[in-house]
Short mmCIF file of N, CA and C in Angstrom, two decimals:
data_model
loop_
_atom_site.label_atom_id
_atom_site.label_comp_id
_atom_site.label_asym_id
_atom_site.label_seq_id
_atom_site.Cartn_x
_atom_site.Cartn_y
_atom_site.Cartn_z
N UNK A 63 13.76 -1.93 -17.51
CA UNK A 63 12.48 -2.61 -17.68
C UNK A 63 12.20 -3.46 -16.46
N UNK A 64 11.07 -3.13 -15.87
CA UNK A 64 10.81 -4.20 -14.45
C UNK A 64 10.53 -5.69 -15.45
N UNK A 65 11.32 -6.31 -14.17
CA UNK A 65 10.99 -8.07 -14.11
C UNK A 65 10.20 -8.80 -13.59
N UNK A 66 9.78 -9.73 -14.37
CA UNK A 66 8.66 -10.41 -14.69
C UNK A 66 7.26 -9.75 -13.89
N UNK A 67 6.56 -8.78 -14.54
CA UNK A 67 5.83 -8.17 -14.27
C UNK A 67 4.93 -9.12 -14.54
N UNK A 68 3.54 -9.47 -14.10
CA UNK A 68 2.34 -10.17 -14.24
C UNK A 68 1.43 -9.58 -14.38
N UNK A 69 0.01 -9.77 -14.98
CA UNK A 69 -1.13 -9.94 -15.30
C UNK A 69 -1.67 -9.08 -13.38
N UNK A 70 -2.74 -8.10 -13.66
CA UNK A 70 -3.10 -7.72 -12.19
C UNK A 70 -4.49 -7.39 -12.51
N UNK A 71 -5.45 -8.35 -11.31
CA UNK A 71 -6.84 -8.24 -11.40
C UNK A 71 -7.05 -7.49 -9.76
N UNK A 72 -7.57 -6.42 -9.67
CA UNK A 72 -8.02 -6.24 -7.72
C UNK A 72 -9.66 -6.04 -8.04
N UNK A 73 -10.25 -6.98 -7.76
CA UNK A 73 -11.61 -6.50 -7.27
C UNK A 73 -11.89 -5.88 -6.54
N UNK A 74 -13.01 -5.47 -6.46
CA UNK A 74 -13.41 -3.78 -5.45
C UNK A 74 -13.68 -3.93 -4.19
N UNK A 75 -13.70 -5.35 -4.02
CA UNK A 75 -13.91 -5.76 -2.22
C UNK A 75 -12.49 -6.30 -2.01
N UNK A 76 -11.04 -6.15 -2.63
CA UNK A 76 -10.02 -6.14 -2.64
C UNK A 76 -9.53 -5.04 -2.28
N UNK A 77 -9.67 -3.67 -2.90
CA UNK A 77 -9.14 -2.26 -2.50
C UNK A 77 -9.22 -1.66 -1.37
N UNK A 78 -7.80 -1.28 -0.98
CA UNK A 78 -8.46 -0.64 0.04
C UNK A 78 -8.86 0.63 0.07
N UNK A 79 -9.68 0.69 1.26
CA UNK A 79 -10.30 2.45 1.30
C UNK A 79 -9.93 3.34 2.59
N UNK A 80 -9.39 4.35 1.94
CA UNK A 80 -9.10 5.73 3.08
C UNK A 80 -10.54 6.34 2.87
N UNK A 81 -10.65 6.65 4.28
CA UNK A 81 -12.27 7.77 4.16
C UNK A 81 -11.28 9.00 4.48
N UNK A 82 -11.66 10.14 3.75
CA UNK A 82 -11.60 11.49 3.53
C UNK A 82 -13.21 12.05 4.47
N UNK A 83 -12.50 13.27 4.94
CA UNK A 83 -14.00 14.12 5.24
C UNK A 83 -15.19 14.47 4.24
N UNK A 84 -16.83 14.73 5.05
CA UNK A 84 -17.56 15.00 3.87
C UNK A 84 -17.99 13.69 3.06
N UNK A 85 -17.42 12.32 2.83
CA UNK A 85 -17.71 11.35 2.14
C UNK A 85 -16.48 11.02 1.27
N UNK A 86 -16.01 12.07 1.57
CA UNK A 86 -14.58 11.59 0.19
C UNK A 86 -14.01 10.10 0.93
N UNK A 87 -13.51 9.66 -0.51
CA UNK A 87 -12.52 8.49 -0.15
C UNK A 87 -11.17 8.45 -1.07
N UNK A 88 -10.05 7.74 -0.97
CA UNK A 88 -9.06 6.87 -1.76
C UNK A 88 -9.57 5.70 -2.04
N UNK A 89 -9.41 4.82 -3.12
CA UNK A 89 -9.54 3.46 -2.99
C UNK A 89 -7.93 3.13 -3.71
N UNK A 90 -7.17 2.99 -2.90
CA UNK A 90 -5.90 2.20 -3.28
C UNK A 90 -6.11 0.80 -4.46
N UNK A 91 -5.57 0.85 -5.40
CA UNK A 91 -5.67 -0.12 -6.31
C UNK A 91 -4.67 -0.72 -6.79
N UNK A 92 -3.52 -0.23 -6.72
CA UNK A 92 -2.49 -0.85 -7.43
C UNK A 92 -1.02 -0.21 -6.74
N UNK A 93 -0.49 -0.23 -6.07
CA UNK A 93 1.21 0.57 -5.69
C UNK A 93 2.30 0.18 -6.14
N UNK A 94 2.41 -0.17 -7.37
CA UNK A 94 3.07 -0.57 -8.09
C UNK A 94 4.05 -2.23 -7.94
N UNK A 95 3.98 -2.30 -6.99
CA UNK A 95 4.18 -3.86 -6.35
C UNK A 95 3.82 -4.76 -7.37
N UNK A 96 2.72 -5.31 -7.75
CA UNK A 96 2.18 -6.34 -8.45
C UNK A 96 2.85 -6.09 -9.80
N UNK A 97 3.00 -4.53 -10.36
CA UNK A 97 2.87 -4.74 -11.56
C UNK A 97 4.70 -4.30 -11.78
N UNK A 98 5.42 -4.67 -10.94
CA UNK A 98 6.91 -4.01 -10.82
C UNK A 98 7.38 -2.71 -11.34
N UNK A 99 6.62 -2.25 -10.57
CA UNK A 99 6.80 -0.83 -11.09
C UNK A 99 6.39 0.35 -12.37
N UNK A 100 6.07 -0.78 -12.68
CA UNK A 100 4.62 -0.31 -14.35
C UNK A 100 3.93 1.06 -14.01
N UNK A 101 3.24 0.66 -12.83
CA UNK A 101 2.30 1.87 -12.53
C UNK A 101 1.88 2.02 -11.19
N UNK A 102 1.19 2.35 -11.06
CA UNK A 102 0.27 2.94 -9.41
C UNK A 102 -0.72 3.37 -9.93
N UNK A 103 -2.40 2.94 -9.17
CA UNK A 103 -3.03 3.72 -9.39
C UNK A 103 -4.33 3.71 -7.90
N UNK A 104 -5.03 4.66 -8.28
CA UNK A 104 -5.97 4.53 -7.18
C UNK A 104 -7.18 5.78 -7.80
N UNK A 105 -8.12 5.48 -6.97
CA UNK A 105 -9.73 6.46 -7.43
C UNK A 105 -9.68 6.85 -6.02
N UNK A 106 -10.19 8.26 -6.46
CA UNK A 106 -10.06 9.24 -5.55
C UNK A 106 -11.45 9.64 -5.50
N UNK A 107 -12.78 9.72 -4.59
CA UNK A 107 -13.98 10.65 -4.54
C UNK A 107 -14.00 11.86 -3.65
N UNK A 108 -14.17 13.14 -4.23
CA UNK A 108 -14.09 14.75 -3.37
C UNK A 108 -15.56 14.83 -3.32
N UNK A 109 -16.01 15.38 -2.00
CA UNK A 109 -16.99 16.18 -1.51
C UNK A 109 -17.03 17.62 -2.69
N UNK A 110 -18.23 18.12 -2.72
CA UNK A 110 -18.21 19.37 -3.74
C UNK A 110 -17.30 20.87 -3.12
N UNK A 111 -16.52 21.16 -3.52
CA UNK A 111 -15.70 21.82 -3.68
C UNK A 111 -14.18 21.57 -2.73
N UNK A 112 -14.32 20.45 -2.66
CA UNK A 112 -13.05 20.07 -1.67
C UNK A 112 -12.04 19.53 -2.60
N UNK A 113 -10.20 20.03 -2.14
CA UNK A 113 -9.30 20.36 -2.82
C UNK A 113 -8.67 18.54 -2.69
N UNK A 114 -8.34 18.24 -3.69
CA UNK A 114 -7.83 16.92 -3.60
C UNK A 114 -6.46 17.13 -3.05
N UNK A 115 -5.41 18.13 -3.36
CA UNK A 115 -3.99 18.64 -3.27
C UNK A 115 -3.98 19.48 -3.50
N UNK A 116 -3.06 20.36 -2.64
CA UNK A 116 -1.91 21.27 -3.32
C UNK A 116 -0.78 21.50 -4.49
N UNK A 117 -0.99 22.39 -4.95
CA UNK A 117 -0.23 22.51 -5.87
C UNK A 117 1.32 21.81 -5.89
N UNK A 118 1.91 20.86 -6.85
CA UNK A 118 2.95 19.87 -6.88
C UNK A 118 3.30 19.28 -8.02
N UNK A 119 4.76 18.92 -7.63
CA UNK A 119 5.03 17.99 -9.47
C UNK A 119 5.70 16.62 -8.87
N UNK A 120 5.70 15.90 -9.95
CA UNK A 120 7.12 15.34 -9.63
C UNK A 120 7.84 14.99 -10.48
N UNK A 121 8.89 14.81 -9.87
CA UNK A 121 10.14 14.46 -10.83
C UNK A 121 9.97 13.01 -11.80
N UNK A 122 9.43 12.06 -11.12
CA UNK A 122 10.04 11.18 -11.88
C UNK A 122 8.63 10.46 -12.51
N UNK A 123 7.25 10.44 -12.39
CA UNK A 123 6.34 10.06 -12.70
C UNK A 123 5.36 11.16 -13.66
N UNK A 124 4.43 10.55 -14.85
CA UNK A 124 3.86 10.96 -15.49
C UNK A 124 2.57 10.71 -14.21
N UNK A 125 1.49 11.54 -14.53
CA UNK A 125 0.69 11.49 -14.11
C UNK A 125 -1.02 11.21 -15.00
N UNK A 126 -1.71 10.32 -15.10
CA UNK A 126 -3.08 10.33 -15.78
C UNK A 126 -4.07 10.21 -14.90
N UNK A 127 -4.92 11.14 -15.15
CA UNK A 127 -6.29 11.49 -14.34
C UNK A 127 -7.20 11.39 -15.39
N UNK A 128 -8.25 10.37 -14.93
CA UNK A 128 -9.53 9.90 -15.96
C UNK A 128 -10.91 10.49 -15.01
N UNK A 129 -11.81 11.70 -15.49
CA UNK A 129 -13.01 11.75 -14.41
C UNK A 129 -14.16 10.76 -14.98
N UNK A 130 -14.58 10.20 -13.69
CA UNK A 130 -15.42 9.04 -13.81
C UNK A 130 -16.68 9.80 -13.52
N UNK A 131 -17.19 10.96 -12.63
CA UNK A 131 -18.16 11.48 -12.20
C UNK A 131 -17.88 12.89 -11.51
N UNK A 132 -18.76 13.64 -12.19
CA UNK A 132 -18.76 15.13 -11.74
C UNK A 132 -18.06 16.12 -12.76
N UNK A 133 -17.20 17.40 -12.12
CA UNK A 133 -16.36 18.21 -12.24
C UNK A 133 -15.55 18.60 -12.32
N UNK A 134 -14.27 17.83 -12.25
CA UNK A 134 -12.84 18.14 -11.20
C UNK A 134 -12.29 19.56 -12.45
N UNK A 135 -11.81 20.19 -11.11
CA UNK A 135 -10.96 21.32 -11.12
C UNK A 135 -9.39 21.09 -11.28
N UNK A 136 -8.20 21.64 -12.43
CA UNK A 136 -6.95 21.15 -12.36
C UNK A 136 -6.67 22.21 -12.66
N UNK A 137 -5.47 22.70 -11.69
CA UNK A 137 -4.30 23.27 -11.98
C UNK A 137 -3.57 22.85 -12.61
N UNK A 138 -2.97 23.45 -13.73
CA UNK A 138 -2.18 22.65 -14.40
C UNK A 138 -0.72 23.59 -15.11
N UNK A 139 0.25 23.78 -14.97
CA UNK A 139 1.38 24.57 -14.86
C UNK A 139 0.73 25.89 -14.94
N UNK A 140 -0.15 26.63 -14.22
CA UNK A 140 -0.05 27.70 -13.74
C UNK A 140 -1.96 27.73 -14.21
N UNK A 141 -2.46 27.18 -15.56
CA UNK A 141 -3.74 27.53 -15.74
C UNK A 141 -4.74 26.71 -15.19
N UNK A 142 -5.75 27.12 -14.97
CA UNK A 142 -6.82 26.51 -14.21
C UNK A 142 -8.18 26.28 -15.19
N UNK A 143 -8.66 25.11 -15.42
CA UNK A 143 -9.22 24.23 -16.18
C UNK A 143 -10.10 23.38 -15.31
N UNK A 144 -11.57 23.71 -15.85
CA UNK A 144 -12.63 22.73 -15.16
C UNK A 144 -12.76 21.25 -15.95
N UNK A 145 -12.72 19.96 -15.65
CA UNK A 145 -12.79 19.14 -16.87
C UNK A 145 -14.17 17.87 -16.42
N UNK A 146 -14.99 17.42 -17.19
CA UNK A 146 -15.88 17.30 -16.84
C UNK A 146 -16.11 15.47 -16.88
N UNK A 147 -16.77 15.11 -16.52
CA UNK A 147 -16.92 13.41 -16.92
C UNK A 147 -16.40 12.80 -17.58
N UNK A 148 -15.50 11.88 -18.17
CA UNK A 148 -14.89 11.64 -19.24
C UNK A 148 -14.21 11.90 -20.03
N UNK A 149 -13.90 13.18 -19.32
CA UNK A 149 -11.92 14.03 -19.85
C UNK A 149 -11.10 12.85 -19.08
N UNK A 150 -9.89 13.17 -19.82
CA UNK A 150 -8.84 12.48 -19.87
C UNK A 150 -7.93 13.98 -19.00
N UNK A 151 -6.66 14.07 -18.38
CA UNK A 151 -5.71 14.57 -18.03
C UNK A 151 -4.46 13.64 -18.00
N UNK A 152 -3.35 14.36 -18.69
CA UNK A 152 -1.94 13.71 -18.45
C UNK A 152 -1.25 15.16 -18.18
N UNK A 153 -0.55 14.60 -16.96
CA UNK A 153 0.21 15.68 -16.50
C UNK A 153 2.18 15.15 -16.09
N UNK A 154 2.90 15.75 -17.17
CA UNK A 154 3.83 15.43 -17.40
C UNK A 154 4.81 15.69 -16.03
N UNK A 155 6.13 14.81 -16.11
CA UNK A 155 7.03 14.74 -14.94
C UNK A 155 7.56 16.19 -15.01
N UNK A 156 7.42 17.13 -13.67
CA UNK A 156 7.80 18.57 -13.31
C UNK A 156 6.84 19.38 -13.68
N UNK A 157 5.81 19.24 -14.17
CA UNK A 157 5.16 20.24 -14.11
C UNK A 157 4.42 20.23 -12.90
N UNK A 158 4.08 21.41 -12.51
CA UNK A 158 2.97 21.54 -11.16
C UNK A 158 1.66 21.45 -11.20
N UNK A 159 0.87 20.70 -11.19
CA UNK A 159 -0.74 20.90 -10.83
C UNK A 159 -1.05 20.29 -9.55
N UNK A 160 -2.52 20.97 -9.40
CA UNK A 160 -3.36 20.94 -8.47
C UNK A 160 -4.46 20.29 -9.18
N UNK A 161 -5.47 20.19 -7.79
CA UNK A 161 -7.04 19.59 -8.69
C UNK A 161 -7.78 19.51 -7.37
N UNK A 162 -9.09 19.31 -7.43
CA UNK A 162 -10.20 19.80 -6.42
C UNK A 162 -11.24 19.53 -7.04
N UNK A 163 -12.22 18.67 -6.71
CA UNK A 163 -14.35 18.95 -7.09
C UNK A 163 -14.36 20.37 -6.80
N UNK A 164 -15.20 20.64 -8.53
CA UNK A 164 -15.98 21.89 -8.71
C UNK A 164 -16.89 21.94 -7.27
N UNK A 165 -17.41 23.09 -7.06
CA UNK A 165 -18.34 23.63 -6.13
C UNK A 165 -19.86 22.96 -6.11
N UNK A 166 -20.08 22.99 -8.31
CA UNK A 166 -21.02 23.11 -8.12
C UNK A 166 -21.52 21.20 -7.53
N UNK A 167 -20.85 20.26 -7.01
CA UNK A 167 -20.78 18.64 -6.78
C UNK A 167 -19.73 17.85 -6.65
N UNK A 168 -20.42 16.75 -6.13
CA UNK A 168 -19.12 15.80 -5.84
C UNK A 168 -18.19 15.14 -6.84
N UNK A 169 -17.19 15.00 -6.76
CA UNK A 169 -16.16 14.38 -8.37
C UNK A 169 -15.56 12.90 -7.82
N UNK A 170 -15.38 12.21 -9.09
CA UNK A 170 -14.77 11.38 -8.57
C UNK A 170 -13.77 10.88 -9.50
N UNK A 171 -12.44 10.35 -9.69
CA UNK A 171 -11.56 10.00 -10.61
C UNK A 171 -10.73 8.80 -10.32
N UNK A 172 -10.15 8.53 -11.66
CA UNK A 172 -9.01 7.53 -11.14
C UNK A 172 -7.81 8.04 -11.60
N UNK A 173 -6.85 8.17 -11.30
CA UNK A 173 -5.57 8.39 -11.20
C UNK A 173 -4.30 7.08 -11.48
N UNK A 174 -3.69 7.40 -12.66
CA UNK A 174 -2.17 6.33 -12.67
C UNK A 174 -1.05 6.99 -12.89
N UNK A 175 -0.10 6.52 -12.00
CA UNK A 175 1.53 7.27 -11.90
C UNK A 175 2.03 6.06 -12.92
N UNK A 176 3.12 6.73 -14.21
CA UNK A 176 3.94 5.86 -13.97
C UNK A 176 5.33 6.33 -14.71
N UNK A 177 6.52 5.95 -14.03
CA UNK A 177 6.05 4.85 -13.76
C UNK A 177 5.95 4.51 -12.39
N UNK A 178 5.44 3.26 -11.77
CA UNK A 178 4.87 3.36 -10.11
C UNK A 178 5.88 3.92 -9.27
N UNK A 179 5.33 4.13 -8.22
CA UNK A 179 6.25 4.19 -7.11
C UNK A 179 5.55 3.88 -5.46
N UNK A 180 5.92 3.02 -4.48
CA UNK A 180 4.88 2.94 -3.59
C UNK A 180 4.17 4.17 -2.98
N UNK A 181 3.15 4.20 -3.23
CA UNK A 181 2.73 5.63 -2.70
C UNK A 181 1.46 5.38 -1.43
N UNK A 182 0.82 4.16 -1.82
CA UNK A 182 -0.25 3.94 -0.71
C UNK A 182 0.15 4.45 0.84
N UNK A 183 1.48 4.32 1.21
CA UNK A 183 1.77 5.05 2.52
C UNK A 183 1.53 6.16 2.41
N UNK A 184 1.51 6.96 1.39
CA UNK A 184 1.50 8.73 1.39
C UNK A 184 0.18 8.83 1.92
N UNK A 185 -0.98 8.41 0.78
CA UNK A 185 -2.10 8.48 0.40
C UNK A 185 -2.86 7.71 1.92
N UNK A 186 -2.47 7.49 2.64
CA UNK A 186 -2.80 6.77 3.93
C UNK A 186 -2.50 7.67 5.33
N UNK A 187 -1.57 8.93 5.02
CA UNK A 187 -1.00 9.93 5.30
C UNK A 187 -2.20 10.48 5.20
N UNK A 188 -1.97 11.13 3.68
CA UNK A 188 -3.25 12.09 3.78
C UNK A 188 -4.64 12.04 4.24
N UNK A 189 -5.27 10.77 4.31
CA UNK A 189 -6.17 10.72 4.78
C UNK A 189 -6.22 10.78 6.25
N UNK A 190 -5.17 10.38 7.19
CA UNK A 190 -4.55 10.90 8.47
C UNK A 190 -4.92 12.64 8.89
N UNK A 191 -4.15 13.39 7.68
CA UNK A 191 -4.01 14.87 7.97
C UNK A 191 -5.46 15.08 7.64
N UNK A 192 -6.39 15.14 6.83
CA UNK A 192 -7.54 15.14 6.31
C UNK A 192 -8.82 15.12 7.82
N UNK A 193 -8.25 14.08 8.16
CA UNK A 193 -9.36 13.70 9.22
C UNK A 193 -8.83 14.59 10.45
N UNK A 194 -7.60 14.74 10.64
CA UNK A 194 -7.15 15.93 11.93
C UNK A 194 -6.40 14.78 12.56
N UNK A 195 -5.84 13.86 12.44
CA UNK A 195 -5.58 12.60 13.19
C UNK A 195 -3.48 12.88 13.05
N UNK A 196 -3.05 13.76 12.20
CA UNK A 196 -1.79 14.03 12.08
C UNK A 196 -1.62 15.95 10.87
N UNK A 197 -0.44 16.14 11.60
CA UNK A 197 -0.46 17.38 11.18
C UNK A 197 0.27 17.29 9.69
N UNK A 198 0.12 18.58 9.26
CA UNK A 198 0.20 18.57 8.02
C UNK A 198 2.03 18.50 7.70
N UNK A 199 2.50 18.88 8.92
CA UNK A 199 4.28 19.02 8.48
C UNK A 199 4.71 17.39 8.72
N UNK A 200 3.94 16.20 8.95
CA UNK A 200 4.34 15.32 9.46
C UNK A 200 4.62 14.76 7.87
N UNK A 201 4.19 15.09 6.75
CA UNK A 201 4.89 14.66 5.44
C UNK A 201 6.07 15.54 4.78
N UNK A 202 6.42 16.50 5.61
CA UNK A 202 7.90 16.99 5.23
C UNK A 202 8.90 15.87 4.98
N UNK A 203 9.25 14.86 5.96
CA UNK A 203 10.20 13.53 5.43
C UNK A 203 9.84 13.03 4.09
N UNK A 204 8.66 13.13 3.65
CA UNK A 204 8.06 11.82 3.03
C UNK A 204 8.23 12.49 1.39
N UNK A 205 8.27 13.80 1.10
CA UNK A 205 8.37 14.70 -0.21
C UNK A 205 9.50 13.22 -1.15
N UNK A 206 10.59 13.13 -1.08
CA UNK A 206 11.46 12.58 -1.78
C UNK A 206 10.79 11.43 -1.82
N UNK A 207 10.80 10.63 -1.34
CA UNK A 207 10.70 8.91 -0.71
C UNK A 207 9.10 8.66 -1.94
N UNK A 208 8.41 9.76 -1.72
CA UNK A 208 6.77 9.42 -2.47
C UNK A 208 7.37 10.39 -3.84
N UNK A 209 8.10 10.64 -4.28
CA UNK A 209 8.47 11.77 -5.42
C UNK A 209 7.19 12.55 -5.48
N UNK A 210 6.37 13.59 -4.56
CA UNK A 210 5.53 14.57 -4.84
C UNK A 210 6.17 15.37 -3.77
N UNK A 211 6.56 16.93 -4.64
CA UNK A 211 7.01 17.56 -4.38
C UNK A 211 6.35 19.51 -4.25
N UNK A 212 5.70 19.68 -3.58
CA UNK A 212 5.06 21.17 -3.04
C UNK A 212 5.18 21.89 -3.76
N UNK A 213 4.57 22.97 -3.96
CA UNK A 213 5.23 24.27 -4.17
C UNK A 213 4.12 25.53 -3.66
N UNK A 214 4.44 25.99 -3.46
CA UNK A 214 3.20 27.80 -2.63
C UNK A 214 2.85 26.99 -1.32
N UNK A 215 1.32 27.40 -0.71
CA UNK A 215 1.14 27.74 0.12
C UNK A 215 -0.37 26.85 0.00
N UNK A 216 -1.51 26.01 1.32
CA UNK A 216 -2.18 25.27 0.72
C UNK A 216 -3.58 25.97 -0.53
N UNK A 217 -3.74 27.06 -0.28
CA UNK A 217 -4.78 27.21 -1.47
C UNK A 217 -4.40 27.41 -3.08
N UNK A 218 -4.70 26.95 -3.59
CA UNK A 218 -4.69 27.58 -4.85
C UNK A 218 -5.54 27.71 -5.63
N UNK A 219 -7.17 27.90 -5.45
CA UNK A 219 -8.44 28.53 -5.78
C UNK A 219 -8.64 29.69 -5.27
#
């Protein structure tokens, strides 16, 4: 059980933001720091049909995806599922999914790991590889350390 976990407020001129191509963003909200390890979370906005990730699991975190706006697309241990405004997703530790904005618009969600793990370095990464600013093998080290772990090849639409 983490110790003495506290009470966590971030206002939205508190978060930070990765810009993604197209308009996408991260807004980092929580890396589990404040809340000792409770959770992680952050909102993610995709351009229309742009892939949030590659297909991946991890070992040691549950995953919840709430869509706040649009479409999002999830892979989810092998089936592929459109889910729309106000679906809920929980995606259990080892299974593999993916996820991506539908074609037909832009999506936007929030996302919580838990339980946390610092991940804002990853997610600060990707927006790196995203923009062309670092290559994509430069998170080979980082698989263990962020517990998200690959699997295939980058498409999976």
């Amino acid at each position: 059980m983490p110790r003495n976990p506290q009470p966590l407020i971030v206002h939205a001129q508190d978060a930070e933001e990765v810009p993604l191509p197209g308009g996408g963003r991260f807004r980092l909200l929580e890396d589990s720091r404040a809340t000792c390890g409770l959770l992680g979370a952050n909102r993610l906005v995709l351009p229309a049909g742009a892939d949030g990730t590659r297909p991946h699991h991890h070992r040691l975190s549950t995953e919840l995806f709430y869509v706040l706006d649009g479409t999002m697309e999830f892979l989810i241990d092998g089936a592929l599922t459109a889910v729309d405004k106000g679906g809920l997703i929980v995606v259990p530790p080892g299974m593999v999914h993916a996820f991506g904005a539908a074609a037909e618009g832009p999506a936007e969600f929030f996302a919580v790991l838990t339980p946390g793990i610092e991940r804002f370095g990853y997610f600060r990464q990707l927006g790196r590889i995203a923009r062309g600013e670092a290559e994509w093998d430069s998170m080979d080290e980082l698989h263990d350390r962020y517990d998200v772990h690959f699997v295939g090849g980058p498409q999976w639409r």
